[in-house]
Amino acid sequence: MSTVTVRPTTRADHRVTKYVVTALDGHPMTLLRVRGRHAPTREPVLLVAGSGVRAEIFRAPTDRTIIDALIDEGWDVWLVNWRASIDLDPVSWTLDDAAAWDHPAAVRHVAEVTGADTMKAIIHCQGSTSFAMAAAAGLVPQVTTIVSNAVSFHPTLPAFSRFKIGRLLPLMWAMTPYLDPSWGDRPDTAFGHAMKAMVDLTHRECDNSVCRQVSFTYGSGRPALWRHENLNPATHDWIRGEFGKVPMSFFAQMSESVKAGHLVSVSKRPGLPEHYGVDAPATDARWALFAGRENRCFLPASQERTFAWLDAATPGRHSLHLIPGYSHLDMFLGRDAARDVFPAMLEELAR
Ligand SMILES: [Zn+2]
């Protein structure tokens, strides 16, 4: 494990230490530990971002990010670039790969460096589905509280997204091994140019071509991952550089999972069950499920169904927070997320 100190993007009084580590199959990953002015007084919190972004998606140019809020409350903040991160070389991957190899390794490294026996996790979108799989398989027993945003075990899509992933995906996979919202600014293949032309024609909701490409790639809204009114102009511009390649192997697994009504394994990795969200999970972790009521990437029903399943197994232990006026990533990137979203997340971590 090697380390290097890098400057943070949002706060001059924060320092980031980057750990170069490996997943259990030897795949490279990085962990970022963010420290404030004072040493942490609480246990580690691992933040796991979605696919096709980087760990620092949690550091949008807003007045107060979730990282600022966690550090101010004394948590020891860690971010992970798992194999879906655009900070790493692009590879084909499935949720199984991340569940079996990336998240258990990340948790183990954090435990090793900090000496902590237990920790918490804040997981988002495909960081959430894959981490939820690892937890359900009993592969991250150190994690005692899991704050999950948008989707965990029961992905539920708007009708147009079901059509895209069910019908268009197989056709597109014959033409491209990945989708890339950065095609909005920099199409680098013939397929990328065609996608940009198609999205420019059908999405007119703003003048940010990456924002519009993100919406076509990931959902059914205009926009799909945030409400424009929730982002400050700096964040809306910043997201142009924060999205990259996502392999078709992932979309194919999500398509199978949506059809099944719950996450399914497709890669037969050791230690992973075939189905999730059906039998009780092999974890004692307490789950705090969050979703924006306006989410047009995964419908709020995704988390509602998971909550019903968890609550049936252990009534009263878990919680569900549906936040009005919010969509998907604006739960973290929103200009007022520090007021509308973070307090409930911090409360869940401190319980
Ligand atoms: Zn936009």
mmCIF file of C-alpha atoms and ligand atoms in Angstrom:
data_model
loop_
_atom_site.group_PDB
_atom_site.id
_atom_site.type_symbol
_atom_site.label_atom_id
_atom_site.label_comp_id
_atom_site.label_asym_id
_atom_site.label_seq_id
_atom_site.Cartn_x
_atom_site.Cartn_y
_atom_site.Cartn_z
ATOM 1 C CA MET A 1 0.000 0.000 0.000
ATOM 2 C CA SER A 2 1.528 3.371 -1.000
ATOM 3 C CA THR A 3 0.235 6.829 -0.105
ATOM 4 C CA VAL A 4 0.452 10.334 -1.484
ATOM 5 C CA THR A 5 -1.051 13.562 -0.113
ATOM 6 C CA VAL A 6 -3.216 15.454 -2.604
ATOM 7 C CA ARG A 7 -5.029 18.762 -2.308
ATOM 8 C CA PRO A 8 -8.770 18.703 -1.794
ATOM 9 C CA THR A 9 -11.102 20.372 -4.280
ATOM 10 C CA THR A 10 -13.503 22.149 -1.952
ATOM 11 C CA ARG A 11 -11.997 23.050 1.393
ATOM 12 C CA ALA A 12 -8.549 24.532 2.034
ATOM 13 C CA ASP A 13 -8.553 23.160 5.578
ATOM 14 C CA HIS A 14 -9.068 19.556 4.450
ATOM 15 C CA ARG A 15 -6.228 17.213 3.550
ATOM 16 C CA VAL A 16 -6.647 14.068 1.503
ATOM 17 C CA THR A 17 -4.395 11.026 1.751
ATOM 18 C CA LYS A 18 -4.648 8.668 -1.191
ATOM 19 C CA TYR A 19 -4.002 4.943 -0.647
ATOM 20 C CA VAL A 20 -3.260 2.793 -3.674
ATOM 21 C CA VAL A 21 -4.687 -0.651 -2.827
ATOM 22 C CA THR A 22 -5.844 -3.777 -4.614
ATOM 23 C CA ALA A 23 -9.162 -5.581 -4.756
ATOM 24 C CA LEU A 24 -9.239 -9.250 -3.772
ATOM 25 C CA ASP A 25 -8.659 -10.256 -7.411
ATOM 26 C CA GLY A 26 -5.645 -7.941 -7.685
ATOM 27 C CA HIS A 27 -7.499 -5.147 -9.518
ATOM 28 C CA PRO A 28 -6.146 -1.679 -8.601
ATOM 29 C CA MET A 29 -8.298 0.675 -6.526
ATOM 30 C CA THR A 30 -7.698 3.832 -4.517
ATOM 31 C CA LEU A 31 -8.961 4.938 -1.117
ATOM 32 C CA LEU A 32 -9.068 8.610 -0.152
ATOM 33 C CA ARG A 33 -9.012 9.579 3.532
ATOM 34 C CA VAL A 34 -10.205 13.145 4.093
ATOM 35 C CA ARG A 35 -9.085 14.848 7.311
ATOM 36 C CA GLY A 36 -10.191 18.176 8.758
ATOM 37 C CA ARG A 37 -8.384 20.488 11.186
ATOM 38 C CA HIS A 38 -8.953 18.071 14.049
ATOM 39 C CA ALA A 39 -8.386 14.328 14.352
ATOM 40 C CA PRO A 40 -11.612 12.321 14.017
ATOM 41 C CA THR A 41 -13.377 11.348 17.232
ATOM 42 C CA ARG A 42 -15.715 8.786 15.704
ATOM 43 C CA GLU A 43 -15.298 5.604 13.694
ATOM 44 C CA PRO A 44 -14.670 5.448 9.922
ATOM 45 C CA VAL A 45 -17.407 6.124 7.372
ATOM 46 C CA LEU A 46 -16.777 4.718 3.894
ATOM 47 C CA LEU A 47 -18.483 6.571 1.036
ATOM 48 C CA VAL A 48 -19.101 4.478 -2.078
ATOM 49 C CA ALA A 49 -20.002 6.363 -5.268
ATOM 50 C CA GLY A 50 -21.999 5.103 -8.236
ATOM 51 C CA SER A 51 -20.712 3.831 -11.567
ATOM 52 C CA GLY A 52 -18.987 5.918 -14.231
ATOM 53 C CA VAL A 53 -18.075 8.712 -11.796
ATOM 54 C CA ARG A 54 -15.181 9.130 -9.369
ATOM 55 C CA ALA A 55 -15.087 8.895 -5.561
ATOM 56 C CA GLU A 56 -14.984 12.668 -5.379
ATOM 57 C CA ILE A 57 -18.500 12.977 -6.819
ATOM 58 C CA PHE A 58 -19.340 13.648 -3.143
ATOM 59 C CA ARG A 59 -17.249 16.863 -3.300
ATOM 60 C CA ALA A 60 -19.414 19.083 -5.530
ATOM 61 C CA PRO A 61 -18.694 22.837 -5.464
ATOM 62 C CA THR A 62 -21.426 23.636 -2.949
ATOM 63 C CA ASP A 63 -21.131 25.554 0.321
ATOM 64 C CA ARG A 64 -21.279 22.343 2.354
ATOM 65 C CA THR A 65 -20.796 18.768 1.116
ATOM 66 C CA ILE A 66 -21.594 15.530 2.942
ATOM 67 C CA ILE A 67 -17.833 15.249 3.534
ATOM 68 C CA ASP A 68 -17.745 18.626 5.283
ATOM 69 C CA ALA A 69 -20.743 17.608 7.390
ATOM 70 C CA LEU A 70 -19.225 14.235 8.366
ATOM 71 C CA ILE A 71 -15.861 15.760 9.296
ATOM 72 C CA ASP A 72 -17.512 18.472 11.390
ATOM 73 C CA GLU A 73 -19.310 15.730 13.332
ATOM 74 C CA GLY A 74 -16.038 13.927 14.025
ATOM 75 C CA TRP A 75 -16.332 11.011 11.572
ATOM 76 C CA ASP A 76 -13.214 9.533 9.938
ATOM 77 C CA VAL A 77 -14.089 9.990 6.248
ATOM 78 C CA TRP A 78 -12.992 7.551 3.536
ATOM 79 C CA LEU A 79 -13.908 7.499 -0.167
ATOM 80 C CA VAL A 80 -13.237 4.576 -2.485
ATOM 81 C CA ASN A 81 -12.538 4.451 -6.212
ATOM 82 C CA TRP A 82 -13.834 0.935 -6.923
ATOM 83 C CA ARG A 83 -13.504 -0.604 -10.372
ATOM 84 C CA ALA A 84 -16.368 1.444 -11.855
ATOM 85 C CA SER A 85 -14.537 4.711 -11.115
ATOM 86 C CA ILE A 86 -13.453 6.982 -13.961
ATOM 87 C CA ASP A 87 -10.255 7.642 -11.971
ATOM 88 C CA LEU A 88 -9.149 4.080 -12.845
ATOM 89 C CA ASP A 89 -8.506 2.498 -16.239
ATOM 90 C CA PRO A 90 -11.867 1.472 -17.743
ATOM 91 C CA VAL A 91 -12.694 -2.242 -17.589
ATOM 92 C CA SER A 92 -15.714 -4.416 -18.177
ATOM 93 C CA TRP A 93 -17.280 -5.248 -14.791
ATOM 94 C CA THR A 94 -20.389 -6.572 -13.099
ATOM 95 C CA LEU A 95 -21.874 -5.813 -9.701
ATOM 96 C CA ASP A 96 -20.677 -9.284 -8.660
ATOM 97 C CA ASP A 97 -17.049 -8.272 -9.244
ATOM 98 C CA ALA A 98 -17.399 -5.255 -6.973
ATOM 99 C CA ALA A 99 -19.351 -7.205 -4.319
ATOM 100 C CA ALA A 100 -16.934 -10.131 -4.185
ATOM 101 C CA TRP A 101 -13.638 -8.301 -4.663
ATOM 102 C CA ASP A 102 -13.755 -4.489 -4.303
ATOM 103 C CA HIS A 103 -15.927 -3.629 -1.303
ATOM 104 C CA PRO A 104 -14.607 -6.355 1.054
ATOM 105 C CA ALA A 105 -11.061 -5.213 0.200
ATOM 106 C CA ALA A 106 -11.875 -1.533 0.750
ATOM 107 C CA VAL A 107 -13.460 -2.242 4.136
ATOM 108 C CA ARG A 108 -10.525 -4.429 5.123
ATOM 109 C CA HIS A 109 -7.987 -1.726 4.164
ATOM 110 C CA VAL A 110 -9.852 0.950 6.142
ATOM 111 C CA ALA A 111 -9.996 -1.361 9.182
ATOM 112 C CA GLU A 112 -6.281 -2.075 8.857
ATOM 113 C CA VAL A 113 -5.202 1.565 8.592
ATOM 114 C CA THR A 114 -7.505 2.882 11.331
ATOM 115 C CA GLY A 115 -7.464 -0.111 13.662
ATOM 116 C CA ALA A 116 -11.265 0.168 13.822
ATOM 117 C CA ASP A 117 -13.260 -3.033 14.395
ATOM 118 C CA THR A 118 -16.460 -1.486 13.054
ATOM 119 C CA MET A 119 -17.394 1.234 10.608
ATOM 120 C CA LYS A 120 -20.333 2.800 8.766
ATOM 121 C CA ALA A 121 -20.997 3.182 5.052
ATOM 122 C CA ILE A 122 -22.809 5.696 2.865
ATOM 123 C CA ILE A 123 -23.491 4.067 -0.479
ATOM 124 C CA HIS A 124 -25.052 5.495 -3.625
ATOM 125 C CA CYS A 125 -26.657 3.990 -6.740
ATOM 126 C CA GLN A 126 -24.441 1.206 -8.185
ATOM 127 C CA GLY A 127 -22.054 1.672 -5.289
ATOM 128 C CA SER A 128 -25.150 0.887 -3.249
ATOM 129 C CA THR A 129 -26.376 -2.148 -5.197
ATOM 130 C CA SER A 130 -22.933 -3.756 -5.291
ATOM 131 C CA PHE A 131 -22.129 -2.908 -1.659
ATOM 132 C CA ALA A 132 -25.566 -4.205 -0.641
ATOM 133 C CA MET A 133 -24.708 -7.481 -2.376
ATOM 134 C CA ALA A 134 -21.433 -7.711 -0.434
ATOM 135 C CA ALA A 135 -23.281 -7.000 2.814
ATOM 136 C CA ALA A 136 -26.045 -9.496 2.076
ATOM 137 C CA ALA A 137 -23.422 -12.149 1.356
ATOM 138 C CA GLY A 138 -21.748 -11.488 4.723
ATOM 139 C CA LEU A 139 -18.543 -10.164 3.115
ATOM 140 C CA VAL A 140 -18.347 -6.814 4.994
ATOM 141 C CA PRO A 141 -19.221 -7.777 8.588
ATOM 142 C CA GLN A 142 -17.320 -4.758 9.995
ATOM 143 C CA VAL A 143 -20.020 -2.405 8.661
ATOM 144 C CA THR A 144 -22.757 -1.874 11.281
ATOM 145 C CA THR A 145 -24.854 0.896 9.715
ATOM 146 C CA ILE A 146 -25.489 1.304 5.998
ATOM 147 C CA VAL A 147 -26.959 4.545 4.641
ATOM 148 C CA SER A 148 -28.086 3.757 1.097
ATOM 149 C CA ASN A 149 -29.314 6.246 -1.480
ATOM 150 C CA ALA A 150 -31.590 5.659 -4.489
ATOM 151 C CA VAL A 151 -31.494 1.881 -4.893
ATOM 152 C CA SER A 152 -30.280 -1.202 -3.074
ATOM 153 C CA PHE A 153 -31.808 -4.656 -3.590
ATOM 154 C CA HIS A 154 -34.928 -3.977 -5.713
ATOM 155 C CA PRO A 155 -34.182 -1.784 -8.756
ATOM 156 C CA THR A 156 -37.401 -0.330 -10.162
ATOM 157 C CA LEU A 157 -37.275 1.808 -13.306
ATOM 158 C CA PRO A 158 -39.598 4.267 -15.049
ATOM 159 C CA ALA A 159 -41.366 2.760 -18.098
ATOM 160 C CA PHE A 160 -39.119 4.481 -20.678
ATOM 161 C CA SER A 161 -35.982 3.244 -18.911
ATOM 162 C CA ARG A 162 -37.413 -0.303 -18.852
ATOM 163 C CA PHE A 163 -37.856 -0.034 -22.612
ATOM 164 C CA LYS A 164 -34.326 1.302 -23.121
ATOM 165 C CA ILE A 165 -32.619 -1.319 -20.969
ATOM 166 C CA GLY A 166 -34.804 -4.194 -22.188
ATOM 167 C CA ARG A 167 -35.016 -3.445 -25.920
ATOM 168 C CA LEU A 168 -32.346 -0.904 -26.916
ATOM 169 C CA LEU A 169 -29.523 -2.321 -24.798
ATOM 170 C CA PRO A 170 -29.038 -5.560 -26.756
ATOM 171 C CA LEU A 171 -28.983 -3.576 -30.026
ATOM 172 C CA MET A 172 -26.506 -1.041 -28.665
ATOM 173 C CA TRP A 173 -24.226 -3.727 -27.168
ATOM 174 C CA ALA A 174 -23.653 -5.013 -30.705
ATOM 175 C CA MET A 175 -22.283 -1.563 -31.586
ATOM 176 C CA THR A 176 -20.405 -0.377 -28.479
ATOM 177 C CA PRO A 177 -18.878 -2.057 -25.397
ATOM 178 C CA TYR A 178 -19.740 0.938 -23.192
ATOM 179 C CA LEU A 179 -21.795 4.117 -22.892
ATOM 180 C CA ASP A 180 -20.119 7.396 -21.963
ATOM 181 C CA PRO A 181 -21.981 10.606 -21.037
ATOM 182 C CA SER A 182 -18.811 12.606 -21.764
ATOM 183 C CA TRP A 183 -19.693 12.007 -25.443
ATOM 184 C CA GLY A 184 -21.862 15.112 -24.935
ATOM 185 C CA ASP A 185 -18.652 17.164 -25.065
ATOM 186 C CA ARG A 186 -16.087 14.786 -26.569
ATOM 187 C CA PRO A 187 -17.488 12.011 -28.755
ATOM 188 C CA ASP A 188 -14.514 9.780 -29.609
ATOM 189 C CA THR A 189 -16.179 6.990 -31.589
ATOM 190 C CA ALA A 190 -18.679 6.826 -34.451
ATOM 191 C CA PHE A 191 -21.264 5.491 -31.986
ATOM 192 C CA GLY A 192 -20.454 8.357 -29.587
ATOM 193 C CA HIS A 193 -21.041 10.917 -32.372
ATOM 194 C CA ALA A 194 -24.363 9.253 -33.214
ATOM 195 C CA MET A 195 -25.431 9.267 -29.546
ATOM 196 C CA LYS A 196 -24.512 12.930 -29.191
ATOM 197 C CA ALA A 197 -26.503 13.846 -32.299
ATOM 198 C CA MET A 198 -29.528 11.858 -31.102
ATOM 199 C CA VAL A 199 -29.478 13.334 -27.585
ATOM 200 C CA ASP A 200 -28.882 16.878 -28.877
ATOM 201 C CA LEU A 201 -32.006 16.416 -30.983
ATOM 202 C CA THR A 202 -34.256 14.944 -28.275
ATOM 203 C CA HIS A 203 -33.027 16.603 -25.073
ATOM 204 C CA ARG A 204 -33.346 20.406 -25.002
ATOM 205 C CA GLU A 205 -33.634 20.935 -21.245
ATOM 206 C CA CYS A 206 -30.347 22.846 -20.780
ATOM 207 C CA ASP A 207 -27.205 23.941 -22.630
ATOM 208 C CA ASN A 208 -24.912 21.399 -20.911
ATOM 209 C CA SER A 209 -24.465 18.547 -23.374
ATOM 210 C CA VAL A 210 -22.996 16.187 -20.737
ATOM 211 C CA CYS A 211 -25.941 16.844 -18.415
ATOM 212 C CA ARG A 212 -28.319 15.900 -21.250
ATOM 213 C CA GLN A 213 -26.264 12.822 -22.181
ATOM 214 C CA VAL A 214 -26.321 11.720 -18.522
ATOM 215 C CA SER A 215 -30.115 11.943 -18.572
ATOM 216 C CA PHE A 216 -30.457 9.741 -21.665
ATOM 217 C CA THR A 217 -27.906 7.216 -20.342
ATOM 218 C CA TYR A 218 -29.270 6.857 -16.826
ATOM 219 C CA GLY A 219 -32.958 7.582 -16.711
ATOM 220 C CA SER A 220 -36.173 9.003 -18.033
ATOM 221 C CA GLY A 221 -36.221 12.577 -16.756
ATOM 222 C CA ARG A 222 -35.074 15.868 -18.227
ATOM 223 C CA PRO A 223 -32.809 15.880 -16.317
ATOM 224 C CA ALA A 224 -32.808 12.379 -14.806
ATOM 225 C CA LEU A 225 -30.247 12.455 -11.980
ATOM 226 C CA TRP A 226 -31.054 15.847 -10.449
ATOM 227 C CA ARG A 227 -33.550 18.639 -10.564
ATOM 228 C CA HIS A 228 -31.932 21.645 -12.232
ATOM 229 C CA GLU A 229 -33.341 23.957 -9.585
ATOM 230 C CA ASN A 230 -31.442 21.997 -6.913
ATOM 231 C CA LEU A 231 -27.987 22.585 -8.448
ATOM 232 C CA ASN A 232 -26.015 25.806 -8.220
ATOM 233 C CA PRO A 233 -24.506 26.954 -11.570
ATOM 234 C CA ALA A 234 -20.985 25.896 -10.516
ATOM 235 C CA THR A 235 -22.156 22.322 -9.834
ATOM 236 C CA HIS A 236 -24.129 22.124 -13.108
ATOM 237 C CA ASP A 237 -20.938 23.108 -14.935
ATOM 238 C CA TRP A 238 -18.673 20.864 -12.785
ATOM 239 C CA ILE A 239 -20.599 17.680 -13.656
ATOM 240 C CA ARG A 240 -19.325 18.040 -17.267
ATOM 241 C CA GLY A 241 -16.022 16.558 -16.121
ATOM 242 C CA GLU A 242 -17.404 13.997 -13.669
ATOM 243 C CA PHE A 243 -18.934 11.310 -15.906
ATOM 244 C CA GLY A 244 -17.243 8.646 -18.019
ATOM 245 C CA LYS A 245 -17.485 5.134 -19.401
ATOM 246 C CA VAL A 246 -19.887 2.506 -18.046
ATOM 247 C CA PRO A 247 -19.632 -0.974 -19.595
ATOM 248 C CA MET A 248 -22.562 -2.781 -21.192
ATOM 249 C CA SER A 249 -21.790 -5.752 -18.908
ATOM 250 C CA PHE A 250 -23.208 -3.697 -16.041
ATOM 251 C CA PHE A 251 -26.329 -2.584 -17.942
ATOM 252 C CA ALA A 252 -26.981 -6.216 -18.910
ATOM 253 C CA GLN A 253 -26.914 -7.264 -15.246
ATOM 254 C CA MET A 254 -29.225 -4.403 -14.307
ATOM 255 C CA SER A 255 -31.592 -5.476 -17.076
ATOM 256 C CA GLU A 256 -31.693 -9.030 -15.654
ATOM 257 C CA SER A 257 -32.235 -7.656 -12.158
ATOM 258 C CA VAL A 258 -35.065 -5.353 -13.212
ATOM 259 C CA LYS A 259 -36.759 -8.295 -14.943
ATOM 260 C CA ALA A 260 -36.364 -10.464 -11.828
ATOM 261 C CA GLY A 261 -37.595 -7.661 -9.535
ATOM 262 C CA HIS A 262 -34.453 -7.920 -7.392
ATOM 263 C CA LEU A 263 -30.669 -8.009 -7.871
ATOM 264 C CA VAL A 264 -29.352 -11.189 -9.457
ATOM 265 C CA SER A 265 -25.794 -12.449 -9.785
ATOM 266 C CA VAL A 266 -24.508 -12.987 -13.308
ATOM 267 C CA SER A 267 -20.804 -13.723 -12.837
ATOM 268 C CA LYS A 268 -20.855 -16.645 -10.365
ATOM 269 C CA ARG A 269 -18.217 -15.163 -8.048
ATOM 270 C CA PRO A 270 -17.252 -17.216 -4.984
ATOM 271 C CA GLY A 271 -19.265 -16.472 -1.836
ATOM 272 C CA LEU A 272 -22.130 -14.725 -3.604
ATOM 273 C CA PRO A 273 -25.732 -15.984 -3.704
ATOM 274 C CA GLU A 274 -27.624 -15.992 -6.996
ATOM 275 C CA HIS A 275 -30.539 -13.848 -5.796
ATOM 276 C CA TYR A 276 -30.763 -10.869 -3.444
ATOM 277 C CA GLY A 277 -33.690 -9.272 -1.681
ATOM 278 C CA VAL A 278 -35.537 -12.564 -1.330
ATOM 279 C CA ASP A 279 -34.002 -14.524 1.559
ATOM 280 C CA ALA A 280 -32.856 -12.680 4.696
ATOM 281 C CA PRO A 281 -29.431 -11.008 4.233
ATOM 282 C CA ALA A 282 -26.407 -12.495 6.041
ATOM 283 C CA THR A 283 -25.658 -9.250 7.888
ATOM 284 C CA ASP A 284 -26.621 -7.638 11.198
ATOM 285 C CA ALA A 285 -26.136 -4.151 9.764
ATOM 286 C CA ARG A 286 -28.899 -1.618 10.270
ATOM 287 C CA TRP A 287 -30.096 -0.093 6.994
ATOM 288 C CA ALA A 288 -31.177 3.511 6.548
ATOM 289 C CA LEU A 289 -32.652 3.736 3.059
ATOM 290 C CA PHE A 290 -32.907 7.120 1.337
ATOM 291 C CA ALA A 291 -34.457 8.205 -1.954
ATOM 292 C CA GLY A 292 -35.502 11.464 -3.572
ATOM 293 C CA ARG A 293 -39.233 11.376 -4.216
ATOM 294 C CA GLU A 294 -38.612 12.810 -7.717
ATOM 295 C CA ASN A 295 -35.954 10.253 -8.689
ATOM 296 C CA ARG A 296 -36.267 9.469 -12.433
ATOM 297 C CA CYS A 297 -33.264 7.143 -12.548
ATOM 298 C CA PHE A 298 -34.532 4.567 -10.043
ATOM 299 C CA LEU A 299 -38.083 5.135 -8.829
ATOM 300 C CA PRO A 300 -38.500 5.620 -5.047
ATOM 301 C CA ALA A 301 -40.367 2.290 -5.144
ATOM 302 C CA SER A 302 -36.901 0.694 -5.357
ATOM 303 C CA GLN A 303 -36.085 1.648 -1.770
ATOM 304 C CA GLU A 304 -39.701 1.221 -0.611
ATOM 305 C CA ARG A 305 -39.648 -2.403 -1.727
ATOM 306 C CA THR A 306 -36.299 -3.027 -0.056
ATOM 307 C CA PHE A 307 -37.543 -1.417 3.155
ATOM 308 C CA ALA A 308 -40.654 -3.626 3.159
ATOM 309 C CA TRP A 309 -38.438 -6.691 2.729
ATOM 310 C CA LEU A 310 -35.984 -5.687 5.482
ATOM 311 C CA ASP A 311 -38.737 -4.578 7.848
ATOM 312 C CA ALA A 312 -40.586 -7.863 7.438
ATOM 313 C CA ALA A 313 -37.432 -9.725 8.546
ATOM 314 C CA THR A 314 -36.626 -7.453 11.534
ATOM 315 C CA PRO A 315 -39.560 -5.120 12.234
ATOM 316 C CA GLY A 316 -38.669 -1.634 13.464
ATOM 317 C CA ARG A 317 -34.900 -1.982 13.028
ATOM 318 C CA HIS A 318 -34.413 -0.263 9.669
ATOM 319 C CA SER A 319 -35.621 3.076 8.316
ATOM 320 C CA LEU A 320 -36.806 4.676 5.073
ATOM 321 C CA HIS A 321 -36.443 8.374 4.206
ATOM 322 C CA LEU A 322 -38.143 9.701 1.061
ATOM 323 C CA ILE A 323 -37.027 13.291 0.553
ATOM 324 C CA PRO A 324 -39.504 15.583 -1.248
ATOM 325 C CA GLY A 325 -38.172 17.878 -3.981
ATOM 326 C CA TYR A 326 -35.087 15.737 -4.656
ATOM 327 C CA SER A 327 -34.111 13.297 -7.397
ATOM 328 C CA HIS A 328 -31.018 11.060 -7.522
ATOM 329 C CA LEU A 329 -27.563 12.648 -7.209
ATOM 330 C CA ASP A 330 -28.866 16.022 -6.026
ATOM 331 C CA MET A 331 -29.335 14.222 -2.695
ATOM 332 C CA PHE A 332 -25.574 14.832 -2.411
ATOM 333 C CA LEU A 333 -24.864 17.574 -4.996
ATOM 334 C CA GLY A 334 -27.820 19.813 -4.202
ATOM 335 C CA ARG A 335 -27.143 23.383 -3.095
ATOM 336 C CA ASP A 336 -29.457 22.836 -0.114
ATOM 337 C CA ALA A 337 -28.725 19.133 0.500
ATOM 338 C CA ALA A 338 -26.860 20.135 3.681
ATOM 339 C CA ARG A 339 -30.178 21.462 4.993
ATOM 340 C CA ASP A 340 -32.644 19.008 3.441
ATOM 341 C CA VAL A 341 -30.817 15.655 3.301
ATOM 342 C CA PHE A 342 -27.611 15.405 5.340
ATOM 343 C CA PRO A 343 -29.120 15.929 8.837
ATOM 344 C CA ALA A 344 -31.181 12.729 8.534
ATOM 345 C CA MET A 345 -28.147 10.800 7.245
ATOM 346 C CA LEU A 346 -25.972 12.077 10.119
ATOM 347 C CA GLU A 347 -28.685 11.192 12.611
ATOM 348 C CA GLU A 348 -28.841 7.640 11.245
ATOM 349 C CA LEU A 349 -25.058 7.261 11.501
ATOM 350 C CA ALA A 350 -25.047 8.490 15.106
ATOM 351 C CA ARG A 351 -27.878 6.208 16.298
HETATM 352 ZN ZN ZN B 1 -28.491 20.397 -17.260
#
